PDB file of C-alpha atoms in Angstrom:
ATOM      1  CA  MET Z   1     -69.498  -0.879-119.442  1.00 40.00           C
ATOM      2  CA  ALA Z   2     -66.904   1.259-120.998  1.00 39.00           C
ATOM      3  CA  PHE Z   3     -68.778   4.458-121.669  1.00 40.00           C
ATOM      4  CA  VAL Z   4     -67.584   7.370-119.577  1.00 40.00           C
ATOM      5  CA  ILE Z   5     -67.257  10.550-121.620  1.00 39.00           C
ATOM      6  CA  GLY Z   6     -64.149  12.582-120.875  1.00 39.00           C
ATOM      7  CA  ILE Z   7     -62.822  10.078-118.360  1.00 37.00           C
ATOM      8  CA  VAL Z   8     -60.612   7.063-118.930  1.00 34.00           C
ATOM      9  CA  VAL Z   9     -61.530   4.335-116.482  1.00 34.00           C
ATOM     10  CA  ALA Z  10     -59.379   1.450-115.370  1.00 34.00           C
ATOM     11  CA  GLN Z  11     -60.341   0.512-111.839  1.00 33.00           C
ATOM     12  CA  VAL Z  12     -61.383   4.159-111.817  1.00 33.00           C
ATOM     13  CA  TRP Z  13     -63.795   6.207-109.785  1.00 35.00           C
ATOM     14  CA  SER Z  14     -64.702   9.576-111.143  1.00 35.00           C
ATOM     15  CA  SER Z  15     -67.440  12.150-111.190  1.00 39.00           C
ATOM     16  CA  ASP Z  16     -70.106  12.443-113.731  1.00 43.00           C
ATOM     17  CA  GLY Z  17     -73.677  13.252-115.195  1.00 43.00           C
ATOM     18  CA  SER Z  18     -77.323  11.597-115.568  1.00 48.00           C
ATOM     19  CA  ASP Z  19     -79.882  12.011-113.090  1.00 57.00           C
ATOM     20  CA  ASP Z  20     -82.726  11.383-111.387  1.00 56.00           C
ATOM     21  CA  SER Z  21     -83.685  14.117-109.061  1.00 47.00           C
ATOM     22  CA  PRO Z  22     -83.361  17.876-109.285  1.00 48.00           C
ATOM     23  CA  ALA Z  23     -81.869  19.675-106.360  1.00 43.00           C
ATOM     24  CA  SER Z  24     -84.656  22.160-105.742  1.00 40.00           C
ATOM     25  CA  SER Z  25     -88.152  23.099-106.773  1.00 39.00           C
ATOM     26  CA  ALA Z  26     -87.120  25.855-109.211  1.00 41.00           C
ATOM     27  CA  GLY Z  27     -88.681  23.898-112.090  1.00 43.00           C
ATOM     28  CA  PRO Z  28     -91.487  21.327-112.362  1.00 42.00           C
ATOM     29  CA  SER Z  29     -91.126  18.402-109.994  1.00 40.00           C
ATOM     30  CA  GLU Z  30     -88.865  15.643-111.220  1.00 39.00           C
ATOM     31  CA  ALA Z  31     -88.990  12.392-109.313  1.00 38.00           C
ATOM     32  CA  ASP Z  32     -85.486  11.486-110.146  1.00 42.00           C
ATOM     33  CA  SER Z  33     -83.708  12.787-113.199  1.00 41.00           C
ATOM     34  CA  GLU Z  34     -77.748  12.218-114.863  1.00 42.00           C
ATOM     35  CA  PRO Z  35     -71.531  11.507-115.719  1.00 38.00           C
ATOM     36  CA  ALA Z  36     -69.970  16.118-111.972  1.00 37.00           C
ATOM     37  CA  SER Z  37     -68.313  19.411-112.610  1.00 38.00           C
ATOM     38  CA  SER Z  38     -68.346  22.532-110.549  1.00 36.00           C
ATOM     39  CA  ALA Z  39     -68.391  26.098-111.726  1.00 36.00           C
ATOM     40  CA  SER Z  40     -64.700  25.787-112.407  1.00 36.00           C
ATOM     41  CA  GLY Z  41     -65.206  22.788-114.691  1.00 37.00           C
ATOM     42  CA  THR Z  42     -63.496  20.285-112.424  1.00 34.00           C
ATOM     43  CA  GLY Z  43     -66.358  19.569-110.034  1.00 36.00           C
ATOM     44  CA  ASP Z  44     -66.094  16.373-108.108  1.00 36.00           C
ATOM     45  CA  GLU Z  45     -63.128  15.247-110.142  1.00 35.00           C
ATOM     46  CA  PRO Z  46     -59.668  15.685-108.699  1.00 32.00           C
ATOM     47  CA  SER Z  47     -57.249  17.957-110.480  1.00 34.00           C
ATOM     48  CA  SER Z  48     -55.409  16.304-113.325  1.00 34.00           C
ATOM     49  CA  THR Z  49     -52.226  17.459-111.685  1.00 35.00           C
ATOM     50  CA  ASP Z  50     -52.864  15.443-108.544  1.00 38.00           C
ATOM     51  CA  PRO Z  51     -50.568  12.419-108.401  1.00 36.00           C
ATOM     52  CA  ALA Z  52     -52.331   9.157-109.145  1.00 37.00           C
ATOM     53  CA  THR Z  53     -52.055   6.661-106.328  1.00 37.00           C
ATOM     54  CA  THR Z  54     -51.543   3.011-107.167  1.00 36.00           C
ATOM     55  CA  PRO Z  55     -50.718   0.029-104.959  1.00 36.00           C
ATOM     56  CA  GLU Z  56     -47.141  -1.097-105.120  1.00 36.00           C
ATOM     57  CA  ALA Z  57     -46.505  -4.488-106.652  1.00 38.00           C
ATOM     58  CA  THR Z  58     -46.293  -7.364-104.155  1.00 38.00           C
ATOM     59  CA  PRO Z  59     -43.572  -9.870-105.003  1.00 40.00           C
ATOM     60  CA  ALA Z  60     -44.543 -13.503-105.278  1.00 40.00           C
ATOM     61  CA  SER Z  61     -43.705 -15.765-102.349  1.00 40.00           C
ATOM     62  CA  ASN Z  62     -40.455 -17.682-102.431  1.00 43.00           C
ATOM     63  CA  PRO Z  63     -41.040 -21.393-101.664  1.00 41.00           C
ATOM     64  CA  ASP Z  64     -37.627 -21.555 -99.956  1.00 45.00           C
ATOM     65  CA  ASP Z  65     -38.493 -18.975 -97.284  1.00 45.00           C
ATOM     66  CA  GLY Z  66     -41.207 -21.127 -95.775  1.00 42.00           C
ATOM     67  CA  SER Z  67     -44.038 -18.962 -96.959  1.00 40.00           C
ATOM     68  CA  SER Z  68     -46.730 -19.686 -99.503  1.00 40.00           C
ATOM     69  CA  LEU Z  69     -49.637 -17.935-101.130  1.00 41.00           C
ATOM     70  CA  GLY Z  70     -51.909 -19.303 -98.425  1.00 43.00           C
ATOM     71  CA  ASN Z  71     -49.692 -18.617 -95.404  1.00 47.00           C
ATOM     72  CA  PRO Z  72     -47.932 -15.439 -94.290  1.00 46.00           C
ATOM     73  CA  PRO Z  73     -44.145 -15.538 -93.993  1.00 49.00           C
ATOM     74  CA  ASP Z  74     -42.576 -16.108 -90.582  1.00 52.00           C
ATOM     75  CA  ASN Z  75     -41.211 -12.576 -90.630  1.00 51.00           C
ATOM     76  CA  ALA Z  76     -43.821 -10.699 -88.610  1.00 49.00           C
ATOM     77  CA  ASP Z  77     -42.284  -7.376 -89.628  1.00 57.00           C
ATOM     78  CA  ALA Z  78     -42.962  -7.916 -93.326  1.00 53.00           C
ATOM     79  CA  ASP Z  79     -44.960  -5.178 -94.982  1.00 56.00           C
ATOM     80  CA  PRO Z  80     -48.665  -6.034 -95.271  1.00 56.00           C
ATOM     81  CA  VAL Z  81     -50.253  -6.381 -98.684  1.00 52.00           C
ATOM     82  CA  PRO Z  82     -51.402  -2.839 -99.590  1.00 52.00           C
ATOM     83  CA  THR Z  83     -55.081  -2.053 -99.885  1.00 53.00           C
ATOM     84  CA  PRO Z  84     -56.074  -1.099-103.459  1.00 48.00           C
ATOM     85  CA  THR Z  85     -56.670   2.607-103.837  1.00 48.00           C
ATOM     86  CA  PRO Z  86     -59.066   4.206-106.351  1.00 44.00           C
ATOM     87  CA  VAL Z  87     -57.127   5.709-109.251  1.00 42.00           C
ATOM     88  CA  PHE Z  88     -58.413   8.856-110.927  1.00 41.00           C
ATOM     89  CA  LEU Z  89     -57.413   9.396-114.554  1.00 42.00           C
ATOM     90  CA  VAL Z  90     -58.731  12.736-115.742  1.00 44.00           C
ATOM     91  CA  LEU Z  91     -58.148  14.212-119.159  1.00 51.00           C
ATOM     92  CA  ASP Z  92     -56.007  17.326-118.920  1.00 59.00           C
ATOM     93  CA  GLN Z  93     -58.540  19.553-120.599  1.00 72.00           C
ATOM     94  CA  GLU Z  94     -59.818  23.018-119.821  1.00 84.00           C
ATOM     95  CA  PRO Z  95     -63.569  23.596-120.141  1.00 87.00           C
ATOM     96  CA  GLN Z  96     -64.829  25.719-122.992  1.00 93.00           C
ATOM     97  CA  THR Z  97     -65.318  29.396-122.409  1.00 96.00           C
ATOM     98  CA  TYR Z  98     -68.816  30.796-122.622  1.00 97.00           C
ATOM     99  CA  GLN Z  99     -68.030  32.292-126.021  1.00 97.00           C
ATOM    100  CA  GLU Z 100     -66.672  28.995-127.375  1.00 97.00           C
ATOM    101  CA  ALA Z 101     -69.729  27.089-126.135  1.00 98.00           C
ATOM    102  CA  LEU Z 102     -72.013  29.697-127.666  1.00 97.00           C
ATOM    103  CA  GLU Z 103     -70.249  29.479-131.031  1.00 98.00           C
ATOM    104  CA  ASP Z 104     -70.444  25.667-131.075  1.00 98.00           C
ATOM    105  CA  ALA Z 105     -74.130  25.796-130.170  1.00 98.00           C
ATOM    106  CA  ALA Z 106     -74.794  28.232-133.019  1.00 97.00           C
ATOM    107  CA  ARG Z 107     -73.031  25.964-135.547  1.00 97.00           C
ATOM    108  CA  LEU Z 108     -74.861  22.835-134.362  1.00 98.00           C
ATOM    109  CA  SER Z 109     -78.219  24.623-134.391  1.00 97.00           C
ATOM    110  CA  LEU Z 110     -78.143  24.562-138.216  1.00 96.00           C
ATOM    111  CA  ASP Z 111     -78.685  20.793-138.233  1.00 96.00           C
ATOM    112  CA  ILE Z 112     -79.929  19.745-134.801  1.00 97.00           C
ATOM    113  CA  VAL Z 113     -83.357  18.259-134.158  1.00 97.00           C
ATOM    114  CA  TRP Z 114     -85.091  18.512-130.786  1.00 97.00           C
ATOM    115  CA  PRO Z 115     -84.594  15.056-129.216  1.00 98.00           C
ATOM    116  CA  SER Z 116     -88.027  15.235-127.602  1.00 98.00           C
ATOM    117  CA  GLY Z 117     -91.291  16.995-128.238  1.00 96.00           C
ATOM    118  CA  CYS Z 118     -92.038  17.134-124.525  1.00 97.00           C
ATOM    119  CA  MET Z 119     -91.882  20.254-122.370  1.00 96.00           C
ATOM    120  CA  SER Z 120     -88.963  22.588-123.013  1.00 95.00           C
ATOM    121  CA  PRO Z 121     -86.514  22.568-120.095  1.00 96.00           C
ATOM    122  CA  LEU Z 122     -84.919  25.894-121.050  1.00 96.00           C
ATOM    123  CA  PRO Z 123     -86.722  28.073-118.471  1.00 95.00           C
ATOM    124  CA  TYR Z 124     -85.915  25.708-115.578  1.00 97.00           C
ATOM    125  CA  PRO Z 125     -82.317  25.670-114.254  1.00 96.00           C
ATOM    126  CA  ASP Z 126     -82.872  22.412-112.327  1.00 97.00           C
ATOM    127  CA  LEU Z 127     -83.538  20.611-115.605  1.00 97.00           C
ATOM    128  CA  MET Z 128     -80.400  21.971-117.275  1.00 98.00           C
ATOM    129  CA  PRO Z 129     -76.680  21.098-117.174  1.00 97.00           C
ATOM    130  CA  ASN Z 130     -74.676  22.222-114.120  1.00 96.00           C
ATOM    131  CA  ALA Z 131     -77.626  21.875-111.737  1.00 96.00           C
ATOM    132  CA  PRO Z 132     -76.517  20.154-108.505  1.00 95.00           C
ATOM    133  CA  ARG Z 133     -77.571  16.576-107.865  1.00 94.00           C
ATOM    134  CA  ALA Z 134     -77.036  16.277-104.132  1.00 92.00           C
ATOM    135  CA  TYR Z 135     -78.662  12.828-103.858  1.00 91.00           C
ATOM    136  CA  ARG Z 136     -75.667  11.347-105.704  1.00 93.00           C
ATOM    137  CA  SER Z 137     -73.044  13.989-104.858  1.00 90.00           C
ATOM    138  CA  GLY Z 138     -72.807  15.113-108.457  1.00 92.00           C
ATOM    139  CA  ILE Z 139     -73.693  17.674-111.100  1.00 93.00           C
ATOM    140  CA  HIS Z 140     -76.241  17.314-113.885  1.00 95.00           C
ATOM    141  CA  GLN Z 141     -74.564  17.078-117.285  1.00 95.00           C
ATOM    142  CA  GLY Z 142     -77.666  16.839-119.401  1.00 96.00           C
ATOM    143  CA  VAL Z 143     -81.042  18.336-120.239  1.00 98.00           C
ATOM    144  CA  ASP Z 144     -84.273  16.814-118.909  1.00 98.00           C
ATOM    145  CA  PHE Z 145     -87.334  16.906-121.165  1.00 98.00           C
ATOM    146  CA  GLN Z 146     -90.309  16.159-118.928  1.00 97.00           C
ATOM    147  CA  CYS Z 147     -93.206  14.367-120.583  1.00 97.00           C
ATOM    148  CA  PHE Z 148     -95.686  13.727-117.712  1.00 94.00           C
ATOM    149  CA  ALA Z 149     -97.042  10.644-119.485  1.00 96.00           C
ATOM    150  CA  ARG Z 150     -95.710   7.516-121.176  1.00 95.00           C
ATOM    151  CA  GLY Z 151     -95.713   6.985-124.924  1.00 96.00           C
ATOM    152  CA  HIS Z 152     -93.549   9.881-126.120  1.00 98.00           C
ATOM    153  CA  PRO Z 153     -90.612   9.139-128.469  1.00 98.00           C
ATOM    154  CA  ALA Z 154     -86.982  10.149-128.163  1.00 98.00           C
ATOM    155  CA  VAL Z 155     -85.384  10.918-131.528  1.00 98.00           C
ATOM    156  CA  ALA Z 156     -81.806  11.308-132.735  1.00 98.00           C
ATOM    157  CA  ALA Z 157     -80.665  14.922-132.627  1.00 98.00           C
ATOM    158  CA  LEU Z 158     -78.169  14.580-135.518  1.00 98.00           C
ATOM    159  CA  ASP Z 159     -77.043  12.037-138.071  1.00 98.00           C
ATOM    160  CA  GLY Z 160     -74.643   9.527-136.574  1.00 98.00           C
ATOM    161  CA  ARG Z 161     -73.998   5.947-135.589  1.00 98.00           C
ATOM    162  CA  ALA Z 162     -75.137   4.068-132.492  1.00 98.00           C
ATOM    163  CA  VAL Z 163     -72.101   3.080-130.428  1.00 98.00           C
ATOM    164  CA  LEU Z 164     -73.720   1.885-127.195  1.00 97.00           C
ATOM    165  CA  VAL Z 165     -77.224   0.491-126.684  1.00 98.00           C
ATOM    166  CA  VAL Z 166     -78.711  -0.768-123.419  1.00 97.00           C
ATOM    167  CA  GLY Z 167     -82.287  -1.920-123.913  1.00 97.00           C
ATOM    168  CA  ASN Z 168     -82.689  -4.712-121.372  1.00 96.00           C
ATOM    169  CA  TYR Z 169     -82.082  -2.776-118.162  1.00 96.00           C
ATOM    170  CA  GLU Z 170     -83.606  -4.107-114.952  1.00 95.00           C
ATOM    171  CA  ASP Z 171     -84.066  -1.585-112.177  1.00 95.00           C
ATOM    172  CA  PRO Z 172     -82.583  -2.587-108.820  1.00 93.00           C
ATOM    173  CA  ASP Z 173     -84.909  -2.487-105.846  1.00 93.00           C
ATOM    174  CA  SER Z 174     -84.772   0.650-103.734  1.00 93.00           C
ATOM    175  CA  ASP Z 175     -82.477  -0.894-101.103  1.00 94.00           C
ATOM    176  CA  LYS Z 176     -79.841  -1.871-103.690  1.00 92.00           C
ATOM    177  CA  ARG Z 177     -80.131   1.517-105.336  1.00 92.00           C
ATOM    178  CA  ASP Z 178     -79.584   3.191-101.982  1.00 93.00           C
ATOM    179  CA  LEU Z 179     -76.394   1.179-101.495  1.00 91.00           C
ATOM    180  CA  LEU Z 180     -75.002   2.628-104.732  1.00 89.00           C
ATOM    181  CA  LEU Z 181     -75.930   6.127-103.645  1.00 93.00           C
ATOM    182  CA  ASP Z 182     -74.284   5.533-100.255  1.00 93.00           C
ATOM    183  CA  VAL Z 183     -71.005   4.862-102.066  1.00 90.00           C
ATOM    184  CA  ALA Z 184     -71.405   8.145-103.957  1.00 91.00           C
ATOM    185  CA  ALA Z 185     -71.977   9.940-100.656  1.00 93.00           C
ATOM    186  CA  GLN Z 186     -68.821   8.405 -99.164  1.00 93.00           C
ATOM    187  CA  LEU Z 187     -66.748   9.386-102.205  1.00 90.00           C
ATOM    188  CA  ASP Z 188     -68.416  12.775-102.572  1.00 92.00           C
ATOM    189  CA  ALA Z 189     -68.659  11.938-106.285  1.00 90.00           C
ATOM    190  CA  THR Z 190     -70.699   9.691-108.560  1.00 89.00           C
ATOM    191  CA  PRO Z 191     -68.692   6.627-109.671  1.00 88.00           C
ATOM    192  CA  PRO Z 192     -69.144   5.661-113.334  1.00 85.00           C
ATOM    193  CA  TYR Z 193     -70.881   2.378-112.524  1.00 85.00           C
ATOM    194  CA  THR Z 194     -73.426   4.219-110.373  1.00 88.00           C
ATOM    195  CA  LEU Z 195     -74.025   6.735-113.123  1.00 88.00           C
ATOM    196  CA  LEU Z 196     -74.687   3.985-115.665  1.00 87.00           C
ATOM    197  CA  THR Z 197     -77.192   2.449-113.258  1.00 88.00           C
ATOM    198  CA  LEU Z 198     -78.995   5.780-113.036  1.00 95.00           C
ATOM    199  CA  TYR Z 199     -79.257   5.997-116.843  1.00 97.00           C
ATOM    200  CA  GLY Z 200     -81.620   3.003-117.060  1.00 97.00           C
ATOM    201  CA  ASN Z 201     -82.093   2.010-120.696  1.00 98.00           C
ATOM    202  CA  TYR Z 202     -79.993   4.344-122.822  1.00 98.00           C
ATOM    203  CA  VAL Z 203     -78.441   4.923-126.231  1.00 98.00           C
ATOM    204  CA  VAL Z 204     -75.205   6.690-127.155  1.00 98.00           C
ATOM    205  CA  ILE Z 205     -74.861   8.082-130.690  1.00 98.00           C
ATOM    206  CA  ASP Z 206     -71.520   9.163-132.148  1.00 98.00           C
ATOM    207  CA  HIS Z 207     -71.947  11.989-134.654  1.00 98.00           C
ATOM    208  CA  GLY Z 208     -68.299  12.089-135.650  1.00 97.00           C
ATOM    209  CA  VAL Z 209     -66.242  15.234-136.059  1.00 97.00           C
ATOM    210  CA  VAL Z 210     -68.470  18.179-136.938  1.00 97.00           C
ATOM    211  CA  PRO Z 211     -66.505  20.847-138.864  1.00 96.00           C
ATOM    212  CA  ASP Z 212     -65.593  23.881-136.758  1.00 96.00           C
ATOM    213  CA  VAL Z 213     -67.072  22.196-133.672  1.00 97.00           C
ATOM    214  CA  GLY Z 214     -65.334  18.944-132.766  1.00 97.00           C
ATOM    215  CA  HIS Z 215     -66.215  15.341-131.973  1.00 97.00           C
ATOM    216  CA  VAL Z 216     -69.896  15.244-131.001  1.00 98.00           C
ATOM    217  CA  ILE Z 217     -71.670  12.529-129.006  1.00 98.00           C
ATOM    218  CA  THR Z 218     -75.234  12.487-127.655  1.00 98.00           C
ATOM    219  CA  VAL Z 219     -76.811  10.365-124.907  1.00 98.00           C
ATOM    220  CA  TYR Z 220     -80.503   9.394-124.534  1.00 98.00           C
ATOM    221  CA  ALA Z 221     -81.295   8.018-121.074  1.00 98.00           C
ATOM    222  CA  HIS Z 222     -84.207   6.846-118.853  1.00 98.00           C
ATOM    223  CA  LEU Z 223     -85.807   5.133-121.847  1.00 98.00           C
ATOM    224  CA  GLU Z 224     -88.634   2.692-121.255  1.00 98.00           C
ATOM    225  CA  SER Z 225     -87.500   0.814-124.342  1.00 98.00           C
ATOM    226  CA  VAL Z 226     -85.088   1.115-127.261  1.00 98.00           C
ATOM    227  CA  ASP Z 227     -86.360   0.738-130.812  1.00 98.00           C
ATOM    228  CA  PRO Z 228     -85.196  -2.486-132.514  1.00 97.00           C
ATOM    229  CA  ASP Z 229     -83.682  -0.541-135.434  1.00 96.00           C
ATOM    230  CA  ILE Z 230     -81.189   1.100-133.054  1.00 98.00           C
ATOM    231  CA  ARG Z 231     -78.274  -1.329-133.011  1.00 98.00           C
ATOM    232  CA  VAL Z 232     -74.602  -0.872-132.245  1.00 98.00           C
ATOM    233  CA  GLY Z 233     -72.697   0.065-135.397  1.00 97.00           C
ATOM    234  CA  GLU Z 234     -75.803   1.003-137.378  1.00 98.00           C
ATOM    235  CA  ALA Z 235     -76.301   4.433-138.913  1.00 98.00           C
ATOM    236  CA  VAL Z 236     -78.947   6.680-137.350  1.00 98.00           C
ATOM    237  CA  GLN Z 237     -80.594   9.614-139.097  1.00 98.00           C
ATOM    238  CA  ALA Z 238     -81.491  12.920-137.452  1.00 98.00           C
ATOM    239  CA  GLY Z 239     -85.114  12.704-136.327  1.00 98.00           C
ATOM    240  CA  GLN Z 240     -85.111   8.889-136.309  1.00 98.00           C
ATOM    241  CA  ARG Z 241     -86.925   7.360-133.353  1.00 98.00           C
ATOM    242  CA  VAL Z 242     -84.497   6.055-130.740  1.00 98.00           C
ATOM    243  CA  GLY Z 243     -86.976   4.673-128.226  1.00 98.00           C
ATOM    244  CA  GLU Z 244     -89.864   5.372-125.880  1.00 98.00           C
ATOM    245  CA  ILE Z 245     -89.227   7.891-123.116  1.00 98.00           C
ATOM    246  CA  GLY Z 246     -89.702   6.459-119.628  1.00 98.00           C
ATOM    247  CA  ASN Z 247     -88.258   6.679-116.141  1.00 98.00           C
ATOM    248  CA  ARG Z 248     -85.935   3.675-115.965  1.00 97.00           C
ATOM    249  CA  GLY Z 249     -83.035   4.218-113.594  1.00 96.00           C
ATOM    250  CA  THR Z 250     -84.986   6.596-111.354  1.00 96.00           C
ATOM    251  CA  HIS Z 251     -86.138   6.375-107.757  1.00 95.00           C
ATOM    252  CA  ALA Z 252     -89.724   5.737-108.864  1.00 96.00           C
ATOM    253  CA  ALA Z 253     -88.714   2.838-111.099  1.00 97.00           C
ATOM    254  CA  ALA Z 254     -86.684   1.301-108.261  1.00 96.00           C
ATOM    255  CA  ASN Z 255     -89.951   1.217-106.304  1.00 95.00           C
ATOM    256  CA  GLY Z 256     -91.736  -0.517-109.173  1.00 96.00           C
ATOM    257  CA  ASP Z 257     -93.497   2.620-110.443  1.00 97.00           C
ATOM    258  CA  PHE Z 258     -92.790   2.977-114.167  1.00 96.00           C
ATOM    259  CA  TYR Z 259     -95.315   5.732-114.809  1.00 96.00           C
ATOM    260  CA  THR Z 260     -94.248   8.576-112.494  1.00 96.00           C
ATOM    261  CA  ASP Z 261     -92.216  11.378-114.080  1.00 96.00           C
ATOM    262  CA  PRO Z 262     -91.253   9.938-117.469  1.00 98.00           C
ATOM    263  CA  HIS Z 263     -88.612  12.204-118.989  1.00 98.00           C
ATOM    264  CA  LEU Z 264     -85.743  12.104-121.424  1.00 98.00           C
ATOM    265  CA  HIS Z 265     -82.321  12.780-119.979  1.00 98.00           C
ATOM    266  CA  TRP Z 266     -80.299  14.021-122.963  1.00 98.00           C
ATOM    267  CA  GLU Z 267     -76.639  14.978-123.127  1.00 98.00           C
ATOM    268  CA  LEU Z 268     -74.495  16.561-125.825  1.00 98.00           C
ATOM    269  CA  HIS Z 269     -70.713  16.234-125.525  1.00 97.00           C
ATOM    270  CA  ILE Z 270     -68.065  17.952-127.622  1.00 97.00           C
ATOM    271  CA  ASP Z 271     -64.505  16.646-127.458  1.00 96.00           C
ATOM    272  CA  ASN Z 272     -65.111  14.752-124.196  1.00 90.00           C
ATOM    273  CA  GLN Z 273     -66.951  17.528-122.333  1.00 95.00           C
ATOM    274  CA  TYR Z 274     -70.643  18.176-122.009  1.00 96.00           C
ATOM    275  CA  LEU Z 275     -71.791  21.377-123.659  1.00 97.00           C
ATOM    276  CA  GLY Z 276     -71.798  24.196-121.118  1.00 97.00           C
ATOM    277  CA  ALA Z 277     -69.491  22.567-118.567  1.00 95.00           C
ATOM    278  CA  GLY Z 278     -68.644  25.019-115.812  1.00 94.00           C
ATOM    279  CA  LEU Z 279     -70.919  27.830-116.997  1.00 96.00           C
ATOM    280  CA  SER Z 280     -73.360  29.772-114.867  1.00 96.00           C
ATOM    281  CA  ALA Z 281     -77.063  28.934-114.967  1.00 96.00           C
ATOM    282  CA  GLU Z 282     -77.812  31.971-117.118  1.00 97.00           C
ATOM    283  CA  GLU Z 283     -74.943  31.242-119.518  1.00 98.00           C
ATOM    284  CA  THR Z 284     -75.999  27.599-119.769  1.00 97.00           C
ATOM    285  CA  ARG Z 285     -79.575  28.560-120.569  1.00 97.00           C
ATOM    286  CA  TYR Z 286     -78.455  30.938-123.298  1.00 97.00           C
ATOM    287  CA  VAL Z 287     -76.097  28.340-124.840  1.00 98.00           C
ATOM    288  CA  TYR Z 288     -78.899  25.756-125.077  1.00 98.00           C
ATOM    289  CA  THR Z 289     -81.403  28.368-126.258  1.00 97.00           C
ATOM    290  CA  THR Z 290     -78.940  29.079-129.070  1.00 97.00           C
ATOM    291  CA  LEU Z 291     -78.485  25.361-129.732  1.00 98.00           C
ATOM    292  CA  PHE Z 292     -82.202  24.856-130.205  1.00 95.00           C
ATOM    293  CA  ALA Z 293     -82.573  28.123-132.140  1.00 87.00           C
ATOM    294  CA  GLU Z 294     -85.038  29.608-129.657  1.00 74.00           C
ATOM    295  CA  THR Z 295     -85.268  33.201-128.530  1.00 56.00           C
ATOM    296  CA  SER Z 296     -84.202  33.790-124.933  1.00 49.00           C
TER     297      SER Z 296
END
């Protein structure tokens, strides 16, 4: 799957955002709730100035030297075939300042619709962007709306067009899920393919370039199902139902429990960065309070 916001992937491992489990008990319990930045905005990702490491090309065998693709050459001193190395390609982009994020949130608040009518996450830092996600060695890039029961809808936050729809997700069993998380622990980062697994069923909506803001994209993850009207390339209206909120992609779902902790993991990205990247918990809360036009 090609969707990794802010990161170009080509045999790439990088850090992220969805999630499935808050790092502490500061907010309501979340069995497993989401893309990894630190307070500096770089997080688990290497610096864009670090040199990328790629394997050197290995010349084809020459039939005249007695070697073949299936047999090593007689020269025992020949260099071994190099082991492929993960390549990190990170956009050279500074995170927004607090003031810039606040201004973008204020502009978007004029048109935005709450993506869920479930409990507001604003008072709970563990449900907000930048909260640590130690179980996958990452950082939360989204907002978790906890519903506590099945049957609640997720709706589009702004007018746009669906660009990625996954509605037939099958949760891996807990052992296979643990293997993916073991890789994240070894890398000290969440690889993109692991992150997509943790999204479960999800929808990505492209809202285009919003004047005085930038290119806006939203993500709706952990859905139990996606509505049939949500199809790639089709227009979506603000407030239109996207799907039913569930817990797909979480630890509970991997154990066959599709009723524990249903919640919407929702992300808003502007120009390839999630809103509030690198901000403090208090700054993040105020940015999203402004976005949703609530008093602090």
